């Protein structure tokens, strides 16, 4: 009987039972239900008056402050300013580090003369995808549209395109389109055709 036949067992919220389950428990066929967990009601912890973090007299004064001007006058009593300043400084450092990471948009056309500067040198820091294509080739146009979409989704990867015969003299048209993936100043992968 302990065989799982792929049936789905639906369970309600904790403590909710069915009439069938209640009858089976009364007859002793089901184990009794465990007690439903209920947490203790929340109450603020009493702070020690010697810690400087807010005695009963200070709490009463804050509760009694009814106007915004009174609350602004008491604002300097809080020690949050140092924490917020540290947090702001750390967050600014994170944003500066994120801004320093190069971001690319779209598939940039390059020439053979710029290949070293646009592909090999940047591949030391980021992935570079080189798209070798032939103008007027339907397969190249399809892959070019897909690469434009990919470039928008992956701004940390550099996408470039170059005419295959210009990049590699004598490169056969039957190998178009070709993708060269550069990393660490070397070709990591080559994809020929569709």
Tab-separated table of C-alpha atoms in Angstrom:
chain	number	residue	atom	x	y	z
A	1	UNK	CA	0.000	0.000	0.000
A	2	UNK	CA	2.956	2.362	0.534
A	3	UNK	CA	3.433	2.564	-3.222
A	4	UNK	CA	3.467	6.041	-4.785
A	5	UNK	CA	1.120	6.048	-7.758
A	6	UNK	CA	1.780	9.639	-8.703
A	7	UNK	CA	-1.238	11.030	-6.890
A	8	UNK	CA	-1.180	14.600	-5.684
A	9	UNK	CA	-1.930	15.165	-2.025
A	10	UNK	CA	-3.459	18.534	-1.293
A	11	UNK	CA	-2.848	19.992	2.126
A	12	UNK	CA	-4.602	22.967	3.636
A	13	UNK	CA	-3.195	25.485	6.083
A	14	UNK	CA	-1.718	24.185	9.308
A	15	UNK	CA	-4.407	23.063	11.769
A	16	UNK	CA	-7.203	22.775	9.165
A	17	UNK	CA	-8.597	19.254	8.843
A	18	UNK	CA	-11.310	17.488	6.889
A	19	UNK	CA	-14.310	15.693	8.286
A	20	UNK	CA	-12.841	12.401	7.038
A	21	UNK	CA	-9.560	13.039	8.838
A	22	UNK	CA	-11.419	13.940	12.069
A	23	UNK	CA	-13.392	10.654	11.944
A	24	UNK	CA	-10.222	8.637	11.299
A	25	UNK	CA	-8.443	10.314	14.237
A	26	UNK	CA	-11.398	9.630	16.532
A	27	UNK	CA	-11.317	5.942	15.528
A	28	UNK	CA	-7.554	5.816	16.096
A	29	UNK	CA	-6.595	5.200	12.451
A	30	UNK	CA	-4.703	8.514	12.074
A	31	UNK	CA	-2.153	9.934	14.457
A	32	UNK	CA	-3.356	12.901	16.515
A	33	UNK	CA	-2.621	16.325	15.059
A	34	UNK	CA	0.378	18.173	16.483
A	35	UNK	CA	-0.338	21.440	18.227
A	36	UNK	CA	-0.407	24.467	15.962
A	37	UNK	CA	2.597	26.722	16.558
A	38	UNK	CA	1.687	30.203	17.690
A	39	UNK	CA	4.515	32.613	18.429
A	40	UNK	CA	4.543	34.742	21.544
A	41	UNK	CA	3.150	38.235	21.061
A	42	UNK	CA	5.839	40.781	20.269
A	43	UNK	CA	6.834	43.176	22.998
A	44	UNK	CA	9.718	45.653	22.836
A	45	UNK	CA	12.698	44.608	24.916
A	46	UNK	CA	13.505	46.764	27.900
A	47	UNK	CA	16.836	48.486	27.365
A	48	UNK	CA	19.354	48.973	30.100
A	49	UNK	CA	19.385	52.615	31.186
A	50	UNK	CA	23.182	52.741	31.448
A	51	UNK	CA	23.954	51.941	27.809
A	52	UNK	CA	23.286	55.435	26.517
A	53	UNK	CA	20.938	54.022	23.866
A	54	UNK	CA	17.736	55.483	25.220
A	55	UNK	CA	16.533	55.606	28.791
A	56	UNK	CA	12.886	55.628	29.729
A	57	UNK	CA	13.039	59.411	30.117
A	58	UNK	CA	14.397	59.813	26.535
A	59	UNK	CA	11.722	57.502	25.133
A	60	UNK	CA	9.044	59.464	26.947
A	61	UNK	CA	10.454	62.711	25.541
A	62	UNK	CA	10.349	61.304	21.991
A	63	UNK	CA	6.800	60.072	22.494
A	64	UNK	CA	5.810	63.489	23.799
A	65	UNK	CA	7.372	65.309	20.823
A	66	UNK	CA	4.355	66.122	18.719
A	67	UNK	CA	5.609	68.605	16.177
A	68	UNK	CA	8.062	68.088	13.337
A	69	UNK	CA	10.250	70.859	14.710
A	70	UNK	CA	10.638	69.021	18.035
A	71	UNK	CA	11.522	65.786	16.224
A	72	UNK	CA	14.097	67.593	14.059
A	73	UNK	CA	15.674	69.022	17.197
A	74	UNK	CA	16.007	65.499	18.616
A	75	UNK	CA	17.322	64.065	15.321
A	76	UNK	CA	20.931	64.768	16.298
A	77	UNK	CA	20.574	62.442	19.275
A	78	UNK	CA	20.505	59.396	17.033
A	79	UNK	CA	23.728	57.519	16.169
A	80	UNK	CA	22.517	56.515	12.686
A	81	UNK	CA	24.387	59.312	10.927
A	82	UNK	CA	27.788	57.593	11.151
A	83	UNK	CA	26.333	54.317	9.908
A	84	UNK	CA	24.571	55.998	6.988
A	85	UNK	CA	27.721	57.887	6.038
A	86	UNK	CA	29.745	54.623	6.024
A	87	UNK	CA	27.038	52.907	4.000
A	88	UNK	CA	26.920	55.784	1.500
A	89	UNK	CA	30.705	55.706	1.092
A	90	UNK	CA	30.737	51.910	0.537
A	91	UNK	CA	27.873	52.118	-1.969
A	92	UNK	CA	29.615	54.890	-3.906
A	93	UNK	CA	32.720	52.681	-4.166
A	94	UNK	CA	30.558	49.838	-5.520
A	95	UNK	CA	29.015	52.130	-8.122
A	96	UNK	CA	32.428	53.452	-9.185
A	97	UNK	CA	33.719	49.878	-9.581
A	98	UNK	CA	30.650	48.942	-11.649
A	99	UNK	CA	31.103	52.031	-13.837
A	100	UNK	CA	34.730	51.084	-14.493
A	101	UNK	CA	33.658	47.794	-16.116
A	102	UNK	CA	33.483	48.287	-19.899
A	103	UNK	CA	30.015	48.074	-21.409
A	104	UNK	CA	29.342	47.493	-25.072
A	105	UNK	CA	26.240	48.043	-27.148
A	106	UNK	CA	25.433	46.276	-30.391
A	107	UNK	CA	27.680	44.634	-32.951
A	108	UNK	CA	30.410	47.086	-33.984
A	109	UNK	CA	31.858	46.867	-37.504
A	110	UNK	CA	35.679	46.784	-37.627
A	111	UNK	CA	38.404	46.661	-40.275
A	112	UNK	CA	41.434	44.426	-40.627
A	113	UNK	CA	43.736	47.231	-39.499
A	114	UNK	CA	41.808	47.634	-36.244
A	115	UNK	CA	41.589	43.893	-35.501
A	116	UNK	CA	44.397	43.842	-32.925
A	117	UNK	CA	43.132	46.921	-31.107
A	118	UNK	CA	39.439	45.918	-31.230
A	119	UNK	CA	39.648	42.139	-30.700
A	120	UNK	CA	42.933	40.710	-29.469
A	121	UNK	CA	43.855	43.384	-26.921
A	122	UNK	CA	40.399	43.726	-25.238
A	123	UNK	CA	40.060	39.929	-25.011
A	124	UNK	CA	42.528	40.008	-22.114
A	125	UNK	CA	39.745	41.509	-19.959
A	126	UNK	CA	36.427	40.589	-21.612
A	127	UNK	CA	34.977	38.017	-23.981
A	128	UNK	CA	35.022	39.142	-27.619
A	129	UNK	CA	32.778	37.567	-30.282
A	130	UNK	CA	33.932	38.155	-33.876
A	131	UNK	CA	31.321	37.669	-36.601
A	132	UNK	CA	32.836	36.889	-40.006
A	133	UNK	CA	30.166	37.536	-42.624
A	134	UNK	CA	29.637	38.091	-46.343
A	135	UNK	CA	27.383	40.902	-47.592
A	136	UNK	CA	24.230	39.601	-49.274
A	137	UNK	CA	24.414	36.156	-47.638
A	138	UNK	CA	20.960	35.238	-46.210
A	139	UNK	CA	22.441	32.978	-43.498
A	140	UNK	CA	24.787	35.788	-42.436
A	141	UNK	CA	21.876	38.222	-42.193
A	142	UNK	CA	19.914	35.838	-39.971
A	143	UNK	CA	22.874	35.305	-37.654
A	144	UNK	CA	23.613	39.042	-37.678
A	145	UNK	CA	20.104	39.832	-36.376
A	146	UNK	CA	20.487	37.197	-33.662
A	147	UNK	CA	23.865	38.628	-32.625
A	148	UNK	CA	22.389	42.151	-32.412
A	149	UNK	CA	19.810	40.805	-29.969
A	150	UNK	CA	22.452	38.901	-27.995
A	151	UNK	CA	24.669	41.979	-27.808
A	152	UNK	CA	21.819	43.909	-26.208
A	153	UNK	CA	21.361	41.214	-23.569
A	154	UNK	CA	25.089	40.860	-22.796
A	155	UNK	CA	26.617	44.346	-22.482
A	156	UNK	CA	29.779	43.002	-20.805
A	157	UNK	CA	30.699	40.967	-23.914
A	158	UNK	CA	32.116	42.760	-26.933
A	159	UNK	CA	30.535	41.851	-30.281
A	160	UNK	CA	32.242	42.896	-33.536
A	161	UNK	CA	31.697	42.054	-37.203
A	162	UNK	CA	33.998	42.060	-40.184
A	163	UNK	CA	33.731	40.836	-43.764
A	164	UNK	CA	35.337	37.369	-43.820
A	165	UNK	CA	37.399	37.938	-46.973
A	166	UNK	CA	38.761	41.202	-45.579
A	167	UNK	CA	39.714	39.673	-42.222
A	168	UNK	CA	41.264	36.487	-43.648
A	169	UNK	CA	42.274	36.854	-47.314
A	170	UNK	CA	41.023	33.902	-49.343
A	171	UNK	CA	38.569	32.753	-46.632
A	172	UNK	CA	36.003	30.550	-48.450
A	173	UNK	CA	32.445	31.839	-48.772
A	174	UNK	CA	31.067	28.374	-47.970
A	175	UNK	CA	32.298	28.834	-44.359
A	176	UNK	CA	30.155	31.938	-43.876
A	177	UNK	CA	28.907	32.823	-41.343
A	178	UNK	CA	31.705	32.136	-38.855
A	179	UNK	CA	31.971	33.105	-35.209
A	180	UNK	CA	35.315	33.407	-33.440
A	181	UNK	CA	35.193	33.703	-29.666
A	182	UNK	CA	38.265	35.345	-28.141
A	183	UNK	CA	39.387	35.267	-24.511
A	184	UNK	CA	42.820	35.956	-23.001
A	185	UNK	CA	44.194	37.158	-26.355
A	186	UNK	CA	43.504	33.812	-28.048
A	187	UNK	CA	40.661	32.052	-29.911
A	188	UNK	CA	38.664	30.059	-27.370
A	189	UNK	CA	36.027	28.648	-29.789
A	190	UNK	CA	35.249	28.699	-33.518
A	191	UNK	CA	31.753	28.141	-34.973
A	192	UNK	CA	31.549	27.682	-38.762
A	193	UNK	CA	28.208	27.891	-40.605
A	194	UNK	CA	24.683	27.623	-39.263
